[in-house]
Each structure stands twice: as C-alpha cells, then as structure tokens.
PDB file of C-alpha atoms in Angstrom:
ATOM      1  CA  UNK D   1      26.524 -38.506 -21.170  1.00  0.00           C
ATOM      2  CA  UNK D   2      24.957 -36.488 -18.422  1.00  0.00           C
ATOM      3  CA  UNK D   3      28.911 -36.164 -16.719  1.00  0.00           C
ATOM      4  CA  UNK D   4      29.722 -34.593 -19.926  1.00  0.00           C
ATOM      5  CA  UNK D   5      26.159 -31.656 -19.654  1.00  0.00           C
ATOM      6  CA  UNK D   6      27.649 -31.020 -16.166  1.00  0.00           C
ATOM      7  CA  UNK D   7      31.259 -30.138 -18.132  1.00  0.00           C
ATOM      8  CA  UNK D   8      29.881 -28.034 -20.239  1.00  0.00           C
ATOM      9  CA  UNK D   9      28.252 -25.931 -18.146  1.00  0.00           C
ATOM     10  CA  UNK D  10      31.288 -25.590 -15.270  1.00  0.00           C
ATOM     11  CA  UNK D  11      33.174 -24.914 -18.508  1.00  0.00           C
ATOM     12  CA  UNK D  12      30.878 -22.097 -20.281  1.00  0.00           C
ATOM     13  CA  UNK D  13      30.711 -20.870 -16.376  1.00  0.00           C
ATOM     14  CA  UNK D  14      34.214 -21.030 -16.435  1.00  0.00           C
ATOM     15  CA  UNK D  15      35.163 -19.239 -19.701  1.00  0.00           C
ATOM     16  CA  UNK D  16      32.406 -16.403 -19.088  1.00  0.00           C
ATOM     17  CA  UNK D  17      34.142 -16.224 -15.362  1.00  0.00           C
ATOM     18  CA  UNK D  18      37.462 -15.697 -16.975  1.00  0.00           C
ATOM     19  CA  UNK D  19      35.953 -13.096 -20.108  1.00  0.00           C
ATOM     20  CA  UNK D  20      34.914 -10.688 -17.487  1.00  0.00           C
ATOM     21  CA  UNK D  21      31.544 -10.857 -17.461  1.00  0.00           C
ATOM     22  CA  UNK D  22      29.821  -9.998 -14.498  1.00  0.00           C
ATOM     23  CA  UNK D  23      27.457 -11.916 -13.062  1.00  0.00           C
ATOM     24  CA  UNK D  24      24.159  -9.987 -11.663  1.00  0.00           C
ATOM     25  CA  UNK D  25      23.827 -11.503  -7.964  1.00  0.00           C
ATOM     26  CA  UNK D  26      20.944 -11.640  -5.685  1.00  0.00           C
ATOM     27  CA  UNK D  27      21.611  -9.977  -2.239  1.00  0.00           C
ATOM     28  CA  UNK D  28      20.046  -7.696   0.037  1.00  0.00           C
ATOM     29  CA  UNK D  29      21.858  -4.636   0.211  1.00  0.00           C
ATOM     30  CA  UNK D  30      21.893  -1.441   3.648  1.00  0.00           C
ATOM     31  CA  UNK D  31      20.976   1.514   2.966  1.00  0.00           C
ATOM     32  CA  UNK D  32      20.578   4.884   4.270  1.00  0.00           C
ATOM     33  CA  UNK D  33      16.035   6.101   5.262  1.00  0.00           C
ATOM     34  CA  UNK D  34      14.253   7.206   7.494  1.00  0.00           C
ATOM     35  CA  UNK D  35      10.840   5.958   8.607  1.00  0.00           C
ATOM     36  CA  UNK D  36       7.392   7.411  10.610  1.00  0.00           C
ATOM     37  CA  UNK D  37       4.011   5.161  11.546  1.00  0.00           C
ATOM     38  CA  UNK D  38       1.481   7.197  11.458  1.00  0.00           C
ATOM     39  CA  UNK D  39      -2.500   6.886  11.139  1.00  0.00           C
ATOM     40  CA  UNK D  40      -4.796   8.981   8.853  1.00  0.00           C
ATOM     41  CA  UNK D  41      -3.326  11.243   5.883  1.00  0.00           C
ATOM     42  CA  UNK D  42       0.369  13.058   5.287  1.00  0.00           C
ATOM     43  CA  UNK D  43      -1.573  16.026   4.815  1.00  0.00           C
ATOM     44  CA  UNK D  44      -3.471  15.500   9.249  1.00  0.00           C
ATOM     45  CA  UNK D  45      -1.756  12.082  10.527  1.00  0.00           C
ATOM     46  CA  UNK D  46      -2.323  11.462  13.622  1.00  0.00           C
ATOM     47  CA  UNK D  47      -1.010   9.491  16.268  1.00  0.00           C
ATOM     48  CA  UNK D  48      -2.044   5.631  14.653  1.00  0.00           C
ATOM     49  CA  UNK D  49      -5.103   4.096  15.982  1.00  0.00           C
ATOM     50  CA  UNK D  50      -6.888   0.203  15.789  1.00  0.00           C
ATOM     51  CA  UNK D  51      -7.867   1.400  12.265  1.00  0.00           C
ATOM     52  CA  UNK D  52      -5.723   3.426  10.542  1.00  0.00           C
ATOM     53  CA  UNK D  53      -1.693   2.523  10.966  1.00  0.00           C
ATOM     54  CA  UNK D  54       0.748   3.456   8.012  1.00  0.00           C
ATOM     55  CA  UNK D  55       3.791   3.278   7.586  1.00  0.00           C
ATOM     56  CA  UNK D  56       6.345   6.018   4.982  1.00  0.00           C
ATOM     57  CA  UNK D  57       9.538   6.162   3.857  1.00  0.00           C
ATOM     58  CA  UNK D  58      12.252   8.178   3.008  1.00  0.00           C
ATOM     59  CA  UNK D  59      15.152   6.916   1.419  1.00  0.00           C
ATOM     60  CA  UNK D  60      18.245   9.098   0.116  1.00  0.00           C
ATOM     61  CA  UNK D  61      22.367   8.796  -1.592  1.00  0.00           C
ATOM     62  CA  UNK D  62      23.235   6.360  -4.265  1.00  0.00           C
ATOM     63  CA  UNK D  63      19.808   3.423  -3.212  1.00  0.00           C
ATOM     64  CA  UNK D  64      17.421   6.516  -4.198  1.00  0.00           C
ATOM     65  CA  UNK D  65      19.854   7.261  -6.650  1.00  0.00           C
ATOM     66  CA  UNK D  66      19.565   4.429  -8.619  1.00  0.00           C
ATOM     67  CA  UNK D  67      15.727   4.601  -8.419  1.00  0.00           C
ATOM     68  CA  UNK D  68      15.860   7.887  -9.528  1.00  0.00           C
ATOM     69  CA  UNK D  69      17.809   6.418 -12.973  1.00  0.00           C
ATOM     70  CA  UNK D  70      15.499   3.177 -12.976  1.00  0.00           C
ATOM     71  CA  UNK D  71      12.715   4.857 -13.323  1.00  0.00           C
ATOM     72  CA  UNK D  72      12.544   7.096 -16.464  1.00  0.00           C
ATOM     73  CA  UNK D  73      11.346  10.199 -17.205  1.00  0.00           C
ATOM     74  CA  UNK D  74      11.111  13.724 -15.356  1.00  0.00           C
ATOM     75  CA  UNK D  75       7.780  14.538 -14.591  1.00  0.00           C
ATOM     76  CA  UNK D  76       7.327  17.777 -16.161  1.00  0.00           C
ATOM     77  CA  UNK D  77       4.998  20.699 -14.567  1.00  0.00           C
ATOM     78  CA  UNK D  78       3.903  19.432 -11.353  1.00  0.00           C
ATOM     79  CA  UNK D  79       4.350  20.820  -8.258  1.00  0.00           C
ATOM     80  CA  UNK D  80       8.104  20.359  -6.831  1.00  0.00           C
ATOM     81  CA  UNK D  81       9.516  20.846 -10.318  1.00  0.00           C
ATOM     82  CA  UNK D  82      12.034  23.709 -10.220  1.00  0.00           C
ATOM     83  CA  UNK D  83      14.438  25.452  -9.664  1.00  0.00           C
ATOM     84  CA  UNK D  84      16.502  22.896 -10.973  1.00  0.00           C
ATOM     85  CA  UNK D  85      14.041  20.265  -9.097  1.00  0.00           C
ATOM     86  CA  UNK D  86      13.941  16.790 -11.091  1.00  0.00           C
ATOM     87  CA  UNK D  87      10.944  14.695 -10.530  1.00  0.00           C
ATOM     88  CA  UNK D  88      10.017  11.629 -10.884  1.00  0.00           C
ATOM     89  CA  UNK D  89       6.678   9.161  -9.769  1.00  0.00           C
ATOM     90  CA  UNK D  90       6.318   5.795 -10.888  1.00  0.00           C
ATOM     91  CA  UNK D  91       2.562   4.200  -9.226  1.00  0.00           C
ATOM     92  CA  UNK D  92       2.491   5.302  -5.281  1.00  0.00           C
ATOM     93  CA  UNK D  93       6.991   5.720  -5.626  1.00  0.00           C
ATOM     94  CA  UNK D  94       7.827   9.620  -6.108  1.00  0.00           C
ATOM     95  CA  UNK D  95      11.533   9.915  -6.339  1.00  0.00           C
ATOM     96  CA  UNK D  96      13.811  13.460  -6.628  1.00  0.00           C
ATOM     97  CA  UNK D  97      16.672  14.797  -7.813  1.00  0.00           C
ATOM     98  CA  UNK D  98      17.701  18.890  -6.207  1.00  0.00           C
ATOM     99  CA  UNK D  99      21.276  20.318  -7.320  1.00  0.00           C
ATOM    100  CA  UNK D 100      21.255  21.732  -2.414  1.00  0.00           C
ATOM    101  CA  UNK D 101      19.568  17.791  -1.535  1.00  0.00           C
ATOM    102  CA  UNK D 102      20.534  15.579  -4.006  1.00  0.00           C
ATOM    103  CA  UNK D 103      18.413  12.621  -4.291  1.00  0.00           C
ATOM    104  CA  UNK D 104      15.361  11.295  -2.154  1.00  0.00           C
ATOM    105  CA  UNK D 105      12.592   8.834  -2.870  1.00  0.00           C
ATOM    106  CA  UNK D 106       9.374   8.431  -1.142  1.00  0.00           C
ATOM    107  CA  UNK D 107       7.273   5.542  -0.416  1.00  0.00           C
ATOM    108  CA  UNK D 108       4.933   3.747   1.993  1.00  0.00           C
ATOM    109  CA  UNK D 109       2.551   1.001   3.696  1.00  0.00           C
ATOM    110  CA  UNK D 110      -0.505   0.642   4.990  1.00  0.00           C
ATOM    111  CA  UNK D 111      -0.100  -1.603   7.459  1.00  0.00           C
ATOM    112  CA  UNK D 112      -3.814  -2.815   8.291  1.00  0.00           C
ATOM    113  CA  UNK D 113      -4.255  -4.390   4.158  1.00  0.00           C
ATOM    114  CA  UNK D 114      -1.136  -3.977   3.702  1.00  0.00           C
ATOM    115  CA  UNK D 115      -1.116  -2.066   0.288  1.00  0.00           C
ATOM    116  CA  UNK D 116       1.319   0.801  -1.282  1.00  0.00           C
ATOM    117  CA  UNK D 117       0.194   4.730  -0.437  1.00  0.00           C
ATOM    118  CA  UNK D 118       2.191   7.646  -1.355  1.00  0.00           C
ATOM    119  CA  UNK D 119       4.304   8.595   1.033  1.00  0.00           C
ATOM    120  CA  UNK D 120       4.898  12.518   0.276  1.00  0.00           C
ATOM    121  CA  UNK D 121       3.180  14.897  -0.441  1.00  0.00           C
ATOM    122  CA  UNK D 122       3.661  18.260  -1.701  1.00  0.00           C
TER     123      UNK D 122
END
C-alpha cells in the first residue's frame, strides 16, 4: 500500500510542476548593505566597549524594496515623511522610500544581549 501512496504524491507533485505552480524554497540570497559597530546610542555613538557593543545595518536595493513592501502601510506625520518620502516601521525595523534615493531599511542588534535595536534615528 505504501508504494501506491508514494506514487500518488510523486504524480501530484509532477502535475503541480507541469502546471507552472511556483514552489517556494528557503534559500539565502545576496544583498547590498552597510554596517557599523559602535558603543552608546545612535544619537551619541562612541567606540565599542566591553559593556556597550551595538551593530547597525542599512540595506538598499531590491531587498530593501521587498522589506518595505512586506511591511505595509506608511506612517503618517512622522519625522522624514515629507517631499514624497515614505516611511514604514515595525518594532525596531524601519524602511524608507524616497523618490531620489530609492529604498533603504535599517535595523540593529545589541551584540551583548542579542536583542534587536533600532538601526536609524530621525
């Protein structure tokens, strides 16, 4: 009986493939970005120390656009949201779109605790 089940599963997956159904696959993809390791806060950073080590990331291009689009809806009446700039934020991840600069997303981590922290300030 088991060979019949296996054959049905293979047949069904072949039909899905032939019909053009896209099968999602987990995979890491390259992206463009920048980072900085610092101590203190983004508003007043200093060289990292034993007790204060943070990392801020900024990514641009297609990955930032995908992040921006996945976050939905824009924040209204916030710092930086003028002149056609759009801002989306969820917890400690913020993404922006500007007509001149395109997409950018910022996020960070406290390297001592491993907790997520903001990667940009207004």
